[in-house]
Amino acid sequence: MTLTKGYAAKSAGEALSNFNFQRREVGSHDVQFDILYCGVCHSDLHQIRNEWGGTNFPVVPGHEIVGRVTKVGTLVTKFKQGDLAGVGCLVDSCRDCDNCKKGLEQFCRNGATSTYNSKDKHLGGVTYGGYSKQIVADEAFVLKISDKLPLETVAPLLCAGITTYSPLRHWKVGKGHKVAVVGLGGLGHMAVKFASSFGAEVTMLSTSPDKEKDARKLGAHHFANTKITEQIKALASKFDFIIDTVSAQHNYNDYLAMLNTDGVMICVGAPPTPSQIMAFSLIGGRKSLAGSLIGGLPETQEMLDYCAEHNITSDIELIRMDYIDKAFERMLAGDVKYRFVIDMATL
Ligand code: NAP
Ligand code: ZN
Ligand code: ZN
């Protein structure tokens, strides 16, 4: 085992601080890499505050992890020392159930192993995430990273990227579709980039009018301030798809009203509190309310390759490790442009 430096929340709501823990030795199928950058996802914030329940403390968050390989196991074929590598939200699954066999490891029937706060099959205890110096994972759950893109802007693709790419691909969103993205944060800005790259006409629905200029730069064709009732009303029945990335409670019925006949609203944002949905919001217009969870390993690699080919990256603000509590505060206030990424050299 290797003693590894990390940054952890030791109880709900407490500031993060130094935390040393063990990583396993490199097994025959394992890849070990030094973490260079780690993105900061709103899911990290939900979990350090135990807003979804089930957080095991201390928790080392971080599931947008990129770095350089230091050691590989004897049977590893995809990686060698010195390669770039990435880990997203998953580090293992049963690999045997129908969903795993379809490359939908995120829906593993036997419970996928999340990068942090999951049961650690190797060492006991729980898994620890990317706010740390190094990580060891089975090569089946390690992604190949192109050296064409600035590495720090690639980290957020491992969660924010795949979480928005996957539903857009699943529902075959593209040319001729009118798509709205709700919430311009980490996920939202990637949804805008992908939807416009796939050829859709994109509208940004935001509570922050000061983000309009950026939204257009990111690829949105239109912008509406959801705090202004007239702007919302004017969008009735407009969209084929809505990607909802909002992290806090909001009224889904207001957005369902903006769907066209047979439209689909896809929730990727995961507010900790339940919402009331009126059946009437769906009945008129035969509308669907759907959800989507990250993406499987094959699709995550496909997304990374697509980004390398089409020069798609995350717009980031690089921060020091000890800025993390301030970053979380700003995230809560919607002040993220558009993903915080931690420079792990500062840990
Ligand atoms: P983020 O960067 O904080 O962005 C969320 C955005 O939502 C904010 O910037 C803000 O945008 C908008 N917003 C916040 N509070 C709002 C409110 N009360 N009403 C309306 N809009 C509000 O968060 P993120 O990292 O993108 O994550 C977003 C959500 O997705 C989180 O709940 C996270 O846990 C979840 N998530 C889900 C998956 C999945 O697999 N499904 C994966 C990753 C994350 P505006 O300023 O533009 O309004
Ligand atoms: Zn995430
Ligand atoms: Zn499985």
Short mmCIF file of C-alpha atoms in Angstrom, two decimals, residues 8-223:
data_model
loop_
_atom_site.label_atom_id
_atom_site.label_comp_id
_atom_site.label_asym_id
_atom_site.label_seq_id
_atom_site.Cartn_x
_atom_site.Cartn_y
_atom_site.Cartn_z
CA ALA A 8 -11.22 15.53 2.75
CA ALA A 9 -14.40 16.70 4.42
CA LYS A 10 -14.38 15.06 7.83
CA SER A 11 -18.01 15.78 8.66
CA ALA A 12 -21.01 17.30 6.87
CA GLY A 13 -20.57 21.00 6.27
CA GLU A 14 -17.02 21.13 7.65
CA ALA A 15 -14.26 22.87 5.68
CA LEU A 16 -12.01 20.47 3.75
CA SER A 17 -8.53 19.77 5.10
CA ASN A 18 -5.50 17.50 4.69
CA PHE A 19 -6.16 13.78 5.00
CA ASN A 20 -3.68 10.96 4.41
CA PHE A 21 -4.94 7.53 3.35
CA GLN A 22 -3.76 4.32 1.67
CA ARG A 23 -4.01 3.44 -2.01
CA ARG A 24 -3.63 -0.21 -2.98
CA GLU A 25 -0.52 -1.64 -4.63
CA VAL A 26 -0.72 -1.96 -8.41
CA GLY A 27 -2.40 -5.27 -9.29
CA SER A 28 -1.88 -7.08 -12.59
CA HIS A 29 -4.73 -5.20 -14.35
CA ASP A 30 -4.20 -1.88 -12.55
CA VAL A 31 -2.97 1.50 -13.68
CA GLN A 32 -1.50 3.94 -11.18
CA PHE A 33 -1.24 7.60 -12.07
CA ASP A 34 -0.22 10.90 -10.55
CA ILE A 35 -3.22 13.21 -10.49
CA LEU A 36 -2.40 16.52 -12.18
CA TYR A 37 -5.86 18.11 -12.31
CA CYS A 38 -9.25 17.38 -10.80
CA GLY A 39 -12.52 19.12 -11.66
CA VAL A 40 -14.99 20.27 -9.00
CA CYS A 41 -18.52 18.93 -9.61
CA HIS A 42 -21.65 20.10 -7.82
CA SER A 43 -22.09 16.42 -6.84
CA ASP A 44 -18.94 16.84 -4.71
CA LEU A 45 -20.71 19.67 -2.89
CA HIS A 46 -23.97 17.70 -2.45
CA GLN A 47 -21.96 14.84 -0.97
CA ILE A 48 -19.61 16.71 1.39
CA ARG A 49 -22.76 18.24 2.87
CA ASN A 50 -24.50 14.85 2.88
CA GLU A 51 -27.44 16.39 1.03
CA TRP A 52 -28.32 13.11 -0.72
CA GLY A 53 -27.74 11.04 2.45
CA GLY A 54 -25.29 8.12 2.59
CA THR A 55 -21.99 10.03 2.67
CA ASN A 56 -19.28 8.20 4.61
CA PHE A 57 -16.88 10.60 6.33
CA PRO A 58 -14.10 11.43 5.88
CA VAL A 59 -14.90 11.82 2.19
CA VAL A 60 -12.24 12.65 -0.41
CA PRO A 61 -14.31 13.99 -3.33
CA GLY A 62 -13.33 14.34 -6.98
CA HIS A 63 -14.38 12.36 -10.05
CA GLU A 64 -13.00 14.43 -12.92
CA ILE A 65 -9.46 13.17 -12.71
CA VAL A 66 -6.59 13.42 -15.19
CA GLY A 67 -2.90 12.71 -14.81
CA ARG A 68 0.15 10.82 -15.97
CA VAL A 69 0.73 7.09 -15.56
CA THR A 70 3.48 6.13 -13.12
CA LYS A 71 3.09 2.35 -13.03
CA VAL A 72 1.07 -0.38 -14.76
CA GLY A 73 0.32 -4.00 -13.83
CA THR A 74 1.89 -6.90 -15.72
CA LEU A 75 -1.29 -7.66 -17.73
CA VAL A 76 -2.17 -4.06 -18.64
CA THR A 77 -2.37 -3.50 -22.40
CA LYS A 78 -3.88 -0.02 -22.89
CA PHE A 79 -1.37 2.06 -20.91
CA LYS A 80 2.33 2.43 -20.30
CA GLN A 81 4.31 4.60 -17.92
CA GLY A 82 4.22 8.26 -19.01
CA ASP A 83 0.84 8.08 -20.81
CA LEU A 84 -1.94 10.50 -19.99
CA ALA A 85 -4.90 8.87 -18.23
CA GLY A 86 -8.28 9.77 -16.77
CA VAL A 87 -10.80 8.45 -14.28
CA GLY A 88 -14.40 9.62 -14.10
CA CYS A 89 -17.22 8.72 -11.72
CA LEU A 90 -16.68 4.93 -11.74
CA VAL A 91 -13.72 2.74 -10.81
CA ASP A 92 -15.40 -0.69 -11.05
CA SER A 93 -18.61 -2.64 -11.61
CA CYS A 94 -19.56 -6.34 -11.72
CA ARG A 95 -18.77 -6.47 -15.50
CA ASP A 96 -21.10 -9.45 -15.80
CA CYS A 97 -24.71 -8.19 -15.64
CA ASP A 98 -26.72 -7.23 -18.73
CA ASN A 99 -26.09 -3.52 -18.25
CA CYS A 100 -22.34 -3.95 -17.75
CA LYS A 101 -22.18 -6.12 -20.86
CA LYS A 102 -23.93 -3.35 -22.81
CA GLY A 103 -21.33 -0.81 -21.62
CA LEU A 104 -23.82 0.78 -19.23
CA GLU A 105 -21.68 0.23 -16.15
CA GLN A 106 -23.34 3.20 -14.45
CA PHE A 107 -26.48 1.05 -14.19
CA CYS A 108 -24.69 -2.12 -12.98
CA ARG A 109 -27.30 -4.43 -11.41
CA ASN A 110 -24.87 -5.31 -8.64
CA GLY A 111 -23.91 -1.73 -7.88
CA ALA A 112 -21.08 0.03 -9.66
CA THR A 113 -18.15 1.23 -7.54
CA SER A 114 -18.07 5.01 -7.52
CA THR A 115 -14.72 6.75 -7.53
CA TYR A 116 -15.40 7.99 -4.01
CA ASN A 117 -17.78 7.08 -1.19
CA SER A 118 -18.31 3.49 -2.44
CA LYS A 119 -17.30 0.26 -0.74
CA ASP A 120 -13.63 -0.43 -1.55
CA LYS A 121 -13.40 -4.09 -2.68
CA HIS A 122 -9.62 -4.15 -2.30
CA LEU A 123 -8.82 -2.43 0.99
CA GLY A 124 -12.17 -2.42 2.79
CA GLY A 125 -13.58 0.91 3.90
CA VAL A 126 -14.60 3.34 1.18
CA THR A 127 -13.10 4.57 -2.07
CA TYR A 128 -11.37 7.95 -2.11
CA GLY A 129 -11.57 10.37 -5.03
CA GLY A 130 -9.44 12.74 -7.01
CA TYR A 131 -8.71 15.52 -4.51
CA SER A 132 -5.49 13.59 -3.94
CA LYS A 133 -2.01 12.95 -5.28
CA GLN A 134 -2.41 9.59 -7.02
CA ILE A 135 -4.97 6.93 -7.86
CA VAL A 136 -4.96 3.22 -8.74
CA ALA A 137 -7.74 1.74 -10.87
CA ASP A 138 -8.37 -1.25 -13.11
CA GLU A 139 -7.45 -0.32 -16.69
CA ALA A 140 -11.01 -1.16 -17.79
CA PHE A 141 -12.11 1.96 -15.89
CA VAL A 142 -9.24 4.20 -16.96
CA LEU A 143 -9.74 6.44 -20.00
CA LYS A 144 -7.23 7.31 -22.70
CA ILE A 145 -6.61 11.06 -22.85
CA SER A 146 -5.40 12.81 -26.00
CA ASP A 147 -2.37 15.09 -25.71
CA LYS A 148 -3.95 17.50 -28.24
CA LEU A 149 -6.00 19.45 -25.69
CA PRO A 150 -4.83 21.41 -22.60
CA LEU A 151 -5.03 18.78 -19.88
CA GLU A 152 -6.69 20.98 -17.23
CA THR A 153 -9.59 21.70 -19.62
CA VAL A 154 -10.11 17.99 -20.26
CA ALA A 155 -10.66 17.00 -16.60
CA PRO A 156 -14.31 18.22 -16.46
CA LEU A 157 -15.18 16.11 -19.50
CA LEU A 158 -14.95 13.04 -17.23
CA CYS A 159 -18.23 13.97 -15.50
CA ALA A 160 -19.76 17.22 -16.81
CA GLY A 161 -18.83 16.18 -20.35
CA ILE A 162 -20.15 12.63 -20.40
CA THR A 163 -23.26 13.49 -18.36
CA THR A 164 -24.43 15.88 -21.07
CA TYR A 165 -23.00 14.05 -24.11
CA SER A 166 -24.73 10.77 -23.21
CA PRO A 167 -28.40 11.91 -23.19
CA LEU A 168 -27.87 14.05 -26.31
CA ARG A 169 -26.59 10.94 -28.10
CA HIS A 170 -29.22 8.62 -26.60
CA TRP A 171 -32.07 10.84 -27.83
CA LYS A 172 -30.21 11.45 -31.12
CA VAL A 173 -30.30 15.22 -30.75
CA GLY A 174 -29.00 17.11 -33.77
CA LYS A 175 -29.87 19.15 -36.85
CA GLY A 176 -33.49 20.30 -36.98
CA HIS A 177 -33.99 20.03 -33.20
CA LYS A 178 -34.68 22.92 -30.88
CA VAL A 179 -32.93 22.28 -27.57
CA ALA A 180 -33.00 24.22 -24.32
CA VAL A 181 -30.36 23.90 -21.64
CA VAL A 182 -31.41 24.92 -18.12
CA GLY A 183 -28.67 26.26 -15.80
CA LEU A 184 -25.34 27.57 -17.02
CA GLY A 185 -22.82 25.89 -14.73
CA GLY A 186 -20.41 22.99 -15.26
CA LEU A 187 -22.89 20.61 -16.88
CA GLY A 188 -24.86 23.36 -18.60
CA HIS A 189 -21.89 24.84 -20.44
CA MET A 190 -20.89 21.40 -21.77
CA ALA A 191 -24.51 20.71 -22.82
CA VAL A 192 -24.49 23.96 -24.83
CA LYS A 193 -21.19 23.05 -26.50
CA PHE A 194 -22.26 19.51 -27.42
CA ALA A 195 -25.81 20.37 -28.53
CA SER A 196 -24.56 23.14 -30.82
CA SER A 197 -21.73 20.93 -32.08
CA PHE A 198 -24.33 18.26 -32.98
CA GLY A 199 -26.21 20.86 -35.06
CA ALA A 200 -29.17 21.67 -32.81
CA GLU A 201 -30.61 25.16 -32.31
CA VAL A 202 -29.77 25.90 -28.68
CA THR A 203 -31.49 28.19 -26.17
CA MET A 204 -29.93 28.89 -22.79
CA LEU A 205 -32.42 29.18 -19.91
CA SER A 206 -30.67 30.85 -17.00
CA THR A 207 -31.39 32.73 -13.79
CA SER A 208 -28.27 34.84 -14.39
CA PRO A 209 -28.72 37.50 -17.10
CA ASP A 210 -25.01 38.40 -16.82
CA LYS A 211 -24.18 35.01 -18.38
CA GLU A 212 -25.89 35.81 -21.71
CA LYS A 213 -22.75 36.94 -23.53
CA ASP A 214 -20.86 33.83 -22.43
CA ALA A 215 -23.77 31.55 -23.33
CA ARG A 216 -23.66 32.86 -26.88
CA LYS A 217 -19.87 32.44 -27.02
CA LEU A 218 -20.28 28.83 -25.87
CA GLY A 219 -22.63 28.17 -28.78
CA ALA A 220 -26.16 29.13 -27.64
CA HIS A 221 -28.26 30.80 -30.33
CA HIS A 222 -30.79 32.30 -27.91
CA PHE A 223 -30.92 33.23 -24.23
#
